[in-house]
GROMACS .gro file of C-alpha atoms in nm:
model
  221
    1PHE     CA    1  11.579   8.419  13.615
    2GLY     CA    2  11.388   8.470  13.941
    3VAL     CA    3  11.021   8.538  14.012
    4PRO     CA    4  10.831   8.685  13.713
    5THR     CA    5  10.635   9.009  13.741
    6THR     CA    6  10.361   8.897  13.497
    7ILE     CA    7  10.223   8.560  13.387
    8ILE     CA    8  10.009   8.539  13.073
    9SER     CA    9   9.800   8.223  13.033
   10ASP     CA   10   9.474   8.093  12.894
   11ASN     CA   11   9.171   8.035  13.117
   12ALA     CA   12   9.265   7.681  13.221
   13LEU     CA   13   9.207   7.598  13.588
   14ALA     CA   14   9.571   7.496  13.618
   15PHE     CA   15   9.657   7.867  13.597
   16LEU     CA   16   9.346   8.027  13.748
   17GLY     CA   17   9.277   7.798  14.045
   18ALA     CA   18   9.253   7.942  14.396
   19LYS     CA   19   9.590   7.807  14.512
   20VAL     CA   20   9.775   7.941  14.210
   21THR     CA   21   9.596   8.276  14.227
   22ASN     CA   22   9.679   8.318  14.597
   23TRP     CA   23  10.041   8.222  14.531
   24ASP     CA   24  10.062   8.487  14.258
   25VAL     CA   25   9.914   8.753  14.486
   26ASN     CA   26  10.151   8.668  14.772
   27HIS     CA   27  10.451   8.699  14.541
   28GLY     CA   28  10.336   9.020  14.373
   29ILE     CA   29  10.279   8.853  14.035
   30TYR     CA   30  10.020   9.000  13.798
   31LEU     CA   31   9.816   8.728  13.625
   32SER     CA   32   9.675   8.808  13.281
   33SER     CA   33   9.456   8.565  13.087
   34SER     CA   34   9.370   8.564  12.718
   35SER     CA   35   9.075   8.406  12.537
   36ASN     CA   36   9.077   8.027  12.504
   37TYR     CA   37   9.225   7.905  12.176
   38TYR     CA   38   9.219   8.259  12.038
   39PRO     CA   39   9.572   8.385  11.978
   40GLN     CA   40   9.426   8.689  11.797
   41GLY     CA   41   9.351   8.821  12.145
   42ASN     CA   42   9.725   8.851  12.202
   43GLY     CA   43   9.896   9.051  11.929
   44LEU     CA   44  10.246   8.923  12.010
   45ALA     CA   45  10.130   8.561  12.016
   46GLU     CA   46   9.950   8.605  11.685
   47SER     CA   47  10.259   8.760  11.526
   48THR     CA   48  10.480   8.478  11.654
   49ASN     CA   49  10.237   8.212  11.531
   50LYS     CA   50  10.231   8.372  11.185
   51ASN     CA   51  10.608   8.356  11.165
   52ILE     CA   52  10.616   7.993  11.279
   53LEU     CA   53  10.352   7.893  11.024
   54ARG     CA   54  10.542   8.074  10.748
   55ILE     CA   55  10.862   7.884  10.828
   56ILE     CA   56  10.684   7.548  10.841
   57ARG     CA   57  10.508   7.613  10.509
   58ARG     CA   58  10.844   7.675  10.344
   59THR     CA   59  11.001   7.358  10.482
   60LEU     CA   60  10.711   7.120  10.412
   61LYS     CA   61  10.709   6.948  10.076
   62ASP     CA   62  10.463   6.676   9.978
   63ASN     CA   63  10.349   6.546  10.316
   64GLN     CA   64  10.175   6.832  10.498
   65ARG     CA   65  10.076   6.603  10.783
   66ALA     CA   66  10.442   6.584  10.886
   67TRP     CA   67  10.442   6.942  11.015
   68HIS     CA   68  10.497   6.824  11.374
   69LEU     CA   69  10.833   6.679  11.270
   70MET     CA   70  10.948   7.028  11.173
   71LEU     CA   71  10.816   7.207  11.483
   72ASN     CA   72  11.122   7.178  11.709
   73SER     CA   73  11.368   7.298  11.446
   74THR     CA   74  11.125   7.576  11.347
   75LEU     CA   75  11.096   7.702  11.705
   76TRP     CA   76  11.474   7.692  11.742
   77ALA     CA   77  11.523   7.890  11.421
   78ASP     CA   78  11.266   8.149  11.531
   79ARG     CA   79  11.414   8.192  11.878
   80VAL     CA   80  11.778   8.234  11.774
   81THR     CA   81  11.707   8.471  11.483
   82PRO     CA   82  11.745   8.844  11.562
   83LYS     CA   83  11.418   9.034  11.523
   84ARG     CA   84  11.433   9.368  11.350
   85SER     CA   85  11.154   9.501  11.574
   86VAL     CA   86  11.356   9.457  11.897
   87GLY     CA   87  11.714   9.445  11.766
   88ASN     CA   88  11.803   9.108  11.922
   89SER     CA   89  11.700   8.744  11.916
   90PRO     CA   90  11.444   8.615  12.172
   91TYR     CA   91  11.716   8.377  12.297
   92LYS     CA   92  11.950   8.663  12.382
   93LEU     CA   93  11.674   8.860  12.557
   94VAL     CA   94  11.613   8.559  12.783
   95TYR     CA   95  11.967   8.437  12.850
   96GLY     CA   96  12.177   8.748  12.790
   97ARG     CA   97  12.390   8.599  12.512
   98GLU     CA   98  12.349   8.459  12.162
   99ALA     CA   99  12.279   8.088  12.123
  100ARG     CA  100  12.565   7.854  12.047
  101MET     CA  101  12.484   7.677  11.723
  102PRO     CA  102  12.542   7.300  11.684
  103ILE     CA  103  12.794   7.363  11.406
  104SER     CA  104  13.019   7.553  11.650
  105VAL     CA  105  13.108   7.219  11.811
  106GLU     CA  106  13.290   7.115  11.493
  107LEU     CA  107  13.391   7.462  11.380
  108PRO     CA  108  13.451   7.670  11.696
  109THR     CA  109  13.350   8.034  11.672
  110LEU     CA  110  13.564   8.323  11.796
  111ASP     CA  111  13.340   8.348  12.101
  112LEU     CA  112  13.392   7.981  12.187
  113LEU     CA  113  13.768   8.001  12.131
  114HIS     CA  114  13.784   8.303  12.360
  115GLN     CA  115  13.602   8.117  12.638
  116MET     CA  116  13.837   7.820  12.604
  117GLU     CA  117  14.132   8.053  12.669
  118LEU     CA  118  13.982   8.203  12.987
  119LEU     CA  119  14.122   8.115  13.328
  120GLU     CA  120  13.928   7.902  13.576
  121ASN     CA  121  13.722   8.181  13.738
  122GLU     CA  122  13.696   8.412  13.439
  123PRO     CA  123  13.400   8.238  13.264
  124LEU     CA  124  13.185   8.297  13.574
  125GLN     CA  125  13.283   8.665  13.579
  126VAL     CA  126  13.204   8.702  13.209
  127ARG     CA  127  12.865   8.535  13.257
  128TYR     CA  128  12.787   8.757  13.556
  129ALA     CA  129  12.864   9.067  13.348
  130GLU     CA  130  12.632   8.941  13.072
  131LEU     CA  131  12.347   8.892  13.319
  132MET     CA  132  12.400   9.240  13.461
  133GLU     CA  133  12.352   9.383  13.111
  134LEU     CA  134  12.041   9.173  13.048
  135GLN     CA  135  11.787   9.424  13.183
  136GLU     CA  136  11.947   9.698  12.973
  137LEU     CA  137  11.907   9.477  12.665
  138ARG     CA  138  11.539   9.418  12.746
  139ASP     CA  139  11.472   9.787  12.807
  140GLN     CA  140  11.634   9.874  12.474
  141ALA     CA  141  11.429   9.601  12.304
  142HIS     CA  142  11.111   9.760  12.442
  143VAL     CA  143  11.216  10.100  12.307
  144ASN     CA  144  11.303   9.949  11.969
  145MET     CA  145  10.969   9.769  11.950
  146GLU     CA  146  10.767  10.085  12.021
  147LYS     CA  147  10.971  10.277  11.763
  148ASN     CA  148  10.922  10.003  11.505
  149GLN     CA  149  10.546   9.992  11.568
  150LYS     CA  150  10.518  10.367  11.508
  151GLN     CA  151  10.720  10.341  11.187
  152MET     CA  152  10.504  10.054  11.061
  153LYS     CA  153  10.186  10.248  11.138
  154ASN     CA  154  10.311  10.559  10.958
  155THR     CA  155  10.422  10.355  10.657
  156PHE     CA  156  10.089  10.173  10.641
  157ASP     CA  157   9.890  10.497  10.669
  158LYS     CA  158  10.088  10.648  10.380
  159LYS     CA  159  10.050  10.349  10.149
  160ALA     CA  160   9.700  10.234  10.241
  161LYS     CA  161   9.467  10.286   9.947
  162PHE     CA  162   9.116  10.172   9.870
  163LYS     CA  163   9.144   9.893   9.613
  164ILE     CA  164   8.918   9.935   9.312
  165PHE     CA  165   8.831   9.628   9.105
  166ASN     CA  166   8.705   9.655   8.749
  167GLU     CA  167   8.540   9.419   8.505
  168GLY     CA  168   8.802   9.203   8.335
  169ASP     CA  169   9.046   9.204   8.629
  170ILE     CA  170   9.210   8.872   8.720
  171VAL     CA  171   9.170   8.801   9.092
  172LEU     CA  172   9.199   8.530   9.358
  173LYS     CA  173   8.908   8.439   9.586
  174TRP     CA  174   8.940   8.363   9.955
  175ASP     CA  175   8.840   8.003  10.018
  176VAL     CA  176   8.560   8.026  10.276
  177ASP     CA  177   8.564   7.650  10.334
  178HIS     CA  178   8.924   7.679  10.454
  179ALA     CA  179   8.800   7.832  10.780
  180LYS     CA  180   8.571   7.535  10.852
  181PRO     CA  181   8.727   7.271  11.081
  182GLY     CA  182   8.820   6.948  10.909
  183ARG     CA  183   8.774   7.077  10.555
  184HIS     CA  184   9.138   7.151  10.472
  185ALA     CA  185   9.485   7.077  10.602
  186LYS     CA  186   9.639   7.346  10.820
  187PHE     CA  187   9.897   7.448  10.561
  188ASP     CA  188   9.677   7.442  10.251
  189THR     CA  189   9.651   7.766  10.059
  190ILE     CA  190   9.361   7.990  10.164
  191TRP     CA  191   9.306   8.124   9.810
  192SER     CA  192   9.144   7.972   9.504
  193GLY     CA  193   9.154   8.083   9.142
  194PRO     CA  194   9.250   8.267   8.937
  195TYR     CA  195   8.913   8.410   8.832
  196MET     CA  196   8.804   8.694   8.607
  197ILE     CA  197   8.559   8.963   8.716
  198SER     CA  198   8.274   8.930   8.467
  199ALA     CA  199   8.044   9.190   8.624
  200CYS     CA  200   8.053   9.454   8.900
  201LYS     CA  201   7.743   9.467   9.117
  202GLU     CA  202   7.616   9.687   9.401
  203HIS     CA  203   7.766   9.699   9.751
  204ASN     CA  204   8.115   9.593   9.633
  205ALA     CA  205   7.991   9.257   9.505
  206PHE     CA  206   8.143   9.098   9.195
  207GLN     CA  207   8.040   8.822   8.962
  208LEU     CA  208   8.336   8.592   8.897
  209SER     CA  209   8.400   8.346   8.618
  210ARG     CA  210   8.668   8.087   8.563
  211LEU     CA  211   8.920   8.149   8.288
  212ASN     CA  212   8.730   7.903   8.067
  213GLY     CA  213   8.424   8.131   8.083
  214GLU     CA  214   8.220   7.933   8.338
  215GLU     CA  215   8.056   8.173   8.586
  216LEU     CA  216   8.032   8.109   8.959
  217LEU     CA  217   7.677   8.085   9.086
  218ILE     CA  218   7.713   8.324   9.380
  219PRO     CA  219   7.867   8.675   9.362
  220VAL     CA  220   8.144   8.754   9.610
  221ASN     CA  221   8.271   9.068   9.780
   0.00000   0.00000   0.00000
């Protein structure tokens, strides 16, 4: 609600043109741009995209090309689900209250029943109070996120170990062709196998063989 303090966009001229840039400066808005088509440059965007892809993979069945049909419901599910890292759902951090689910139309929740009992001017007062608490919710979400990031880093540092592979181990191999455009569907698995390590070579390279004994021509690492 109101003029934003920061706008994050890609490098499209629609966001970086002279008129838009001047408008941002005049209104005290900081404009930040990320790399084109590179969500890895924005950690939060990358994390969100991972979660969206995970949900879509679980809902798709035989027809992987129908992912676009699941996108709207996936985004809705992601936005109304509370995040452990911030303590609230993205929806609540934007609007100051939890989303009203479609099922509440047929089966009214306690919150909806309470609003129906309010007098004529009371809903506006309740909404105003919610908006006044919104900045406090966002500040607390920022604190929770920083705390969660520190906990995740400490946990990772404690558990991180150098993985040692030995001859005879059963492993999966990352499918290099998956990263090439047009070679695989977006939601195909990125691993192939299983394979057995038939020989350990120098510089962390391994000779792999299929379970039927057929060796791969090129070692991997």
